[in-house]
XYZ file of C-alpha atoms in Angstrom:
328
model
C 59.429 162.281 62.345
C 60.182 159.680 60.425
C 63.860 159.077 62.142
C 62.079 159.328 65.443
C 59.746 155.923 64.559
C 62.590 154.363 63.276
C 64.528 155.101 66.176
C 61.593 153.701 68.269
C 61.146 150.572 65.900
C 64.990 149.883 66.404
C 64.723 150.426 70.065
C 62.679 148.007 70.479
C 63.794 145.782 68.491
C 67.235 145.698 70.537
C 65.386 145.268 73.563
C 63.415 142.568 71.966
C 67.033 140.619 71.378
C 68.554 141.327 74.254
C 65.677 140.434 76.494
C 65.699 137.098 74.108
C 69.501 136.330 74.740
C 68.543 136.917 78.516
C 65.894 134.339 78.564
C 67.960 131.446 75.961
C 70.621 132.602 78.821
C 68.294 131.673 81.590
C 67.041 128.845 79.935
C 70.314 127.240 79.609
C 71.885 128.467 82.935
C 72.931 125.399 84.980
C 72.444 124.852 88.377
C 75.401 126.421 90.593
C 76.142 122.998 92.385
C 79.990 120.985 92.008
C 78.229 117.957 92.376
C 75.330 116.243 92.536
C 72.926 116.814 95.852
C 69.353 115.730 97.421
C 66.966 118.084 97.351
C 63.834 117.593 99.739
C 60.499 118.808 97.286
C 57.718 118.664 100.759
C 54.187 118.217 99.991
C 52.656 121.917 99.507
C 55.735 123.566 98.371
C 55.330 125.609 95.616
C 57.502 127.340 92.786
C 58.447 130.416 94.023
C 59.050 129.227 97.636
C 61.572 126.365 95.713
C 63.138 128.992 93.335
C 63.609 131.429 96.493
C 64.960 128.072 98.359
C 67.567 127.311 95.399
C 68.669 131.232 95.361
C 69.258 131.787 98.954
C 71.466 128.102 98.959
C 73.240 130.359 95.789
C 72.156 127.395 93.218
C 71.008 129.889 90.703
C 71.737 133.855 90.673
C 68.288 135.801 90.574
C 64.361 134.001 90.652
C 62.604 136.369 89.385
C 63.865 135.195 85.433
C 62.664 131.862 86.147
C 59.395 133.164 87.602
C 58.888 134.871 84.007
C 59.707 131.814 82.368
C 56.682 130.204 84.833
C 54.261 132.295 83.589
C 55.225 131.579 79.954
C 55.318 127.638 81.056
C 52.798 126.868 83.669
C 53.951 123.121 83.630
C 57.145 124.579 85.643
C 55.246 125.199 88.681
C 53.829 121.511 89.217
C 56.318 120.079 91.814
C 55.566 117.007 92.926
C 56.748 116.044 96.228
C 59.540 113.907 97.157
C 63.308 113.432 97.098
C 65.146 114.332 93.876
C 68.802 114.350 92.583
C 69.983 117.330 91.381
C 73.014 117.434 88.966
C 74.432 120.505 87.181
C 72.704 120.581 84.142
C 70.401 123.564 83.439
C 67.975 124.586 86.326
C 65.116 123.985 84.324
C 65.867 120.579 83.976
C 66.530 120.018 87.001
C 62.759 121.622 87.683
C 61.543 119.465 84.444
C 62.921 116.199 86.725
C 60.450 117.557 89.537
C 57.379 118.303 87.578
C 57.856 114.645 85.897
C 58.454 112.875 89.457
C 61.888 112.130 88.735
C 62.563 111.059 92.547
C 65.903 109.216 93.793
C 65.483 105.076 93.882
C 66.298 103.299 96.363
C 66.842 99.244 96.683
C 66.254 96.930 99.703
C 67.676 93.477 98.967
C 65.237 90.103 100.529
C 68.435 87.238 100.553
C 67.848 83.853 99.493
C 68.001 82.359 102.795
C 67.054 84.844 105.048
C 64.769 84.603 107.634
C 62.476 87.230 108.835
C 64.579 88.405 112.163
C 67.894 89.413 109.541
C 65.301 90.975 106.997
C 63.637 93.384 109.882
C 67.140 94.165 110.599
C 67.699 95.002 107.625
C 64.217 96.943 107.319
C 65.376 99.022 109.979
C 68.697 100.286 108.589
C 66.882 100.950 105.135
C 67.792 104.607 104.403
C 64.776 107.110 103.343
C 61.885 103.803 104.172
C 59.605 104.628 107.138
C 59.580 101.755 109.573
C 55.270 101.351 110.049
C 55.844 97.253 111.032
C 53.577 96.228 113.738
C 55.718 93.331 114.937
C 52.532 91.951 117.309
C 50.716 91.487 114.244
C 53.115 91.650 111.501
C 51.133 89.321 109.083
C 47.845 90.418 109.414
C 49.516 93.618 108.908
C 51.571 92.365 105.910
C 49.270 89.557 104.002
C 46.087 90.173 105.793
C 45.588 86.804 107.971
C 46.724 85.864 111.365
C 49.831 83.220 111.397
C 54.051 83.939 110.743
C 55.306 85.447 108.315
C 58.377 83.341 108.127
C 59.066 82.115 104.261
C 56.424 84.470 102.565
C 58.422 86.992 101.159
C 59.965 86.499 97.922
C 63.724 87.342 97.601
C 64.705 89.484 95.371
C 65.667 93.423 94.852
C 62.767 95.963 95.518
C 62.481 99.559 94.524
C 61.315 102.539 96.913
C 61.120 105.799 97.221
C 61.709 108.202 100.090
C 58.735 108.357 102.496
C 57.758 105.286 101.227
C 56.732 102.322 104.125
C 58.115 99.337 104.992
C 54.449 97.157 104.978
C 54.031 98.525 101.194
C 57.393 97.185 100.216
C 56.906 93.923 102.145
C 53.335 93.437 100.950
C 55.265 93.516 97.513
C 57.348 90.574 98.610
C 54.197 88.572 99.764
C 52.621 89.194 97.001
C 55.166 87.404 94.801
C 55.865 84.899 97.014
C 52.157 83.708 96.791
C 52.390 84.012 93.055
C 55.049 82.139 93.025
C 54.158 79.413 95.074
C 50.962 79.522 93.245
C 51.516 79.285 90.283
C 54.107 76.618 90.849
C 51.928 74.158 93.154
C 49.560 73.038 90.435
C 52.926 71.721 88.700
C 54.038 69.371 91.420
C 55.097 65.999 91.466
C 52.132 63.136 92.342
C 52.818 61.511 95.759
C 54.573 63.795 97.828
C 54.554 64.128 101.173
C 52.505 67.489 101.427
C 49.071 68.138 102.818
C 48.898 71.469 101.218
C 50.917 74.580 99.188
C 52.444 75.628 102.849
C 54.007 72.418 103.501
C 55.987 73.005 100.145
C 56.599 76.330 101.237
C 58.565 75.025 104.476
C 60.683 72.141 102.663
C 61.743 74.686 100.091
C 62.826 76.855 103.680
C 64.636 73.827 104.479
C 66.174 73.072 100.752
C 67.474 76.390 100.643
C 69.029 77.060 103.491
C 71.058 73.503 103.443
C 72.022 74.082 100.264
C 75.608 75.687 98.977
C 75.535 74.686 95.343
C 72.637 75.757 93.827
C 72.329 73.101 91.438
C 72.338 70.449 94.182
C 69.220 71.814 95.692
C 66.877 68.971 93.835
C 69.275 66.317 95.593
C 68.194 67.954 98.542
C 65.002 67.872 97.903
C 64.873 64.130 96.581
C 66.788 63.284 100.019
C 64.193 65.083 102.400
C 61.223 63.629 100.716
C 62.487 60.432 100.887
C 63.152 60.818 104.113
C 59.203 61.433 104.905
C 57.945 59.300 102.672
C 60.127 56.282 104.845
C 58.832 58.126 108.345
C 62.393 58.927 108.721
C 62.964 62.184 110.858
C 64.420 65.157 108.941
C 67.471 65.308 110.866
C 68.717 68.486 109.589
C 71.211 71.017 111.505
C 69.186 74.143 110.361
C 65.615 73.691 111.679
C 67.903 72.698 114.953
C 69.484 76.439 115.032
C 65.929 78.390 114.064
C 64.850 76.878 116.660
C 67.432 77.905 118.975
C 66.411 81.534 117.629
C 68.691 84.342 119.276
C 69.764 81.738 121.794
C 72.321 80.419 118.926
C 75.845 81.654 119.076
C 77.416 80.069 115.728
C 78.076 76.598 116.736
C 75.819 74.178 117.189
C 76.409 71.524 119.968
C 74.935 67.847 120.485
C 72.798 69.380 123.522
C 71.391 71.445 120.567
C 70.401 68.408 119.076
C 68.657 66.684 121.984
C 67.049 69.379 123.248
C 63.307 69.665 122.289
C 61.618 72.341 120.219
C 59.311 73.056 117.855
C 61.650 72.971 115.089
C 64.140 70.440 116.049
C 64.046 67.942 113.259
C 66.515 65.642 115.470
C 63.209 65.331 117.991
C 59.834 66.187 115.636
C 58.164 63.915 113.327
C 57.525 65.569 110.097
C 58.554 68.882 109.130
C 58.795 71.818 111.780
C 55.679 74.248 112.189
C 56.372 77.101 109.602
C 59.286 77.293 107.617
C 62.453 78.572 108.395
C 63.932 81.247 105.594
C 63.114 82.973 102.896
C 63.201 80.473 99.860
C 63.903 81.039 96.110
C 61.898 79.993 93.676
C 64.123 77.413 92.538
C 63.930 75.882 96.084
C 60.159 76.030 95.723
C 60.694 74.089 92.080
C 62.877 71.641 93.440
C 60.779 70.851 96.924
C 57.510 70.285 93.960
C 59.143 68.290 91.493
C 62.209 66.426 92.994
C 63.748 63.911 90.930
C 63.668 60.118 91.217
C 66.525 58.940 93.841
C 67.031 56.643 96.260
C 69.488 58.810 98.744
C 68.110 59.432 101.970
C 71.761 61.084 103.336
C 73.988 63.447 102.314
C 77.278 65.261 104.377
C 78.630 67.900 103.966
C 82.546 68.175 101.789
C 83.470 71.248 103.480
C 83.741 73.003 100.237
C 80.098 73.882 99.563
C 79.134 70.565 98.040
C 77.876 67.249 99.437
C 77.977 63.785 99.268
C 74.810 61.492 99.047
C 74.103 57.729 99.976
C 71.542 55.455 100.237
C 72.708 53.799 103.093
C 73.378 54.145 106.666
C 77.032 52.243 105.738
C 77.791 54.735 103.011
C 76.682 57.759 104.709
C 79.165 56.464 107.711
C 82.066 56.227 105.655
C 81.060 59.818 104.330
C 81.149 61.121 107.430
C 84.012 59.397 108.331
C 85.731 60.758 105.435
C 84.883 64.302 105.175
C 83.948 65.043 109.194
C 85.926 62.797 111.449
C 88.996 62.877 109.623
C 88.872 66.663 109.754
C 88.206 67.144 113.481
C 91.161 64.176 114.057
């Protein structure tokens, strides 16, 4: 009798440490992929419906182990929905990345200098974003007021995930752009030429997008300002070609320049209607606190740089110098 139970007591005790290999085996068992794929987790899907998804795609070899190892760990089965990377480490991390809401992150990039056609371009080959832009009322849609949206969102890099829409991502951008420019307008300069925080807003447009060397952009700045402060007319080649809109094709001709429109600095007092880009916040700095200067021109080198003057005579011999004698 005695043998008997200690036959039985041994028994099971095997079968205890085999079934405990089994499950350290499980455990451990990586997922059966060569390299790293998207997996889809849809809102409502649950555990066994995944597991049975991973064994018929022959990730893993049987389900029913890790639906044991469910029941032991209940946390297993909450899958939240979205898109996930899945590597070849063990299939219950690779569940573990689900439960935590591990999903894939994606970037969409706002350029210093953009303006709002090229970043709904972009919008629109953003992979995994879902396009919801009303483009009839795109900023009551975006910062919740009639008007454009030109020069309100902030560039910079912006993180999304898949399913995710393109008004949350750009009410992000608006967001920070008004911070920004909020935070920064108490801080200007006394006497400039601004009624209000939007007129700012559409110098900076204009700083940034005739600037190449960033740390000429308070130059800039100095040399507009003065410009309106003397009742001088911007004059400046980029308002001339936003204004031109699709209409532009790269060069920009002196019909351009005649030719009336809203934005044509050449023909408007002032500054244009709304800005024209997407401006940094060191554009915004340098449109609020330009420094003292008495240039009122500046050319182009042809190498990214510029050269300012104070006078019409020295700005002549600048262009002279680094336009005509190019084009001769």
């Amino acid at each position: 009798m005695l043998k008997v139970i200690l036959s039985v007591l041994l028994l099971a005790l095997v079968t205890t440490l085999v079934g405990y290999q089994q499950l350290q085996a499980t455990i451990t068992s990586p997922l059966n992929i060569a390299t790293p794929v998207q997996f889809e987790v849809k809102k409502g899907m649950g555990f066994n419906q995944l597991c049975k998804q991973w064994e018929a795609n022959d990730w893993l070899k049987s389900c029913w182990r890790y639906q044991v190892i469910a029941k032991l760990d209940p946390t297993l089965t909450d899958l939240k929905a979205g898109l996930y990377q899945l590597t070849n480490t063990s299939v219950i991390n690779n569940i573990k990345k689900i439960n935590n809401g591990e999903q894939i992150s994606f970037s969409f990039t706002i350029i210093e200098g953009q303006n709002l056609r090229e970043v709904l371009a972009a919008i629109n080959s953003a992979p995994h974003l879902t396009n919801n832009l009303n483009t009839e009322q795109l900023s009551q849609q975006i910062v919740g007021e009639k008007g454009h949206l030109e020069g309100w969102l902030f560039p910079d890099t912006y993180h999304y995930h898949s399913g995710d829409t393109a008004s949350s991502l750009l009410k992000r951008a608006a967001v920070k752009m008004q911070q920004t420019l909020e935070q920064a307008w108490p801080k200007r300069a006394k006497n400039l030429p601004y009624k209000n925080a939007y007129d700012a807003l559409i110098m900076a447009s204009i700083i940034e997008k005739e600037t190449g060397l960033a740390s000429e952009r308070p130059l800039i700045a100095a040399v507009f300002i003065n410009r309106l402060n003397a009742n001088m007319r911007l004059q400046t080649d980029p308002t001339v070609i936003y204004g031109l809109g699709a209409d532009f094709d790269g060069d920009i001709k002196r019909k351009d320049l005649r030719d009336y429109t809203p934005y044509n600095t050449y023909r408007i007092n002032g500054l244009p209607p709304t800005p024209i880009a997407m401006p940094s916040k060191a554009a915004i700095l340098a449109a609020l606190n330009p420094p003292q200067s008495e240039y009122v021109y500046f050319v182009a080198k042809g190498d990214g740089s510029h050269q300012f003057s104070t006078t019409l005579k020295q700005h002549n011999a600048a262009v002279k110098t680094y336009i005509l004698n190019k084009t001769n």
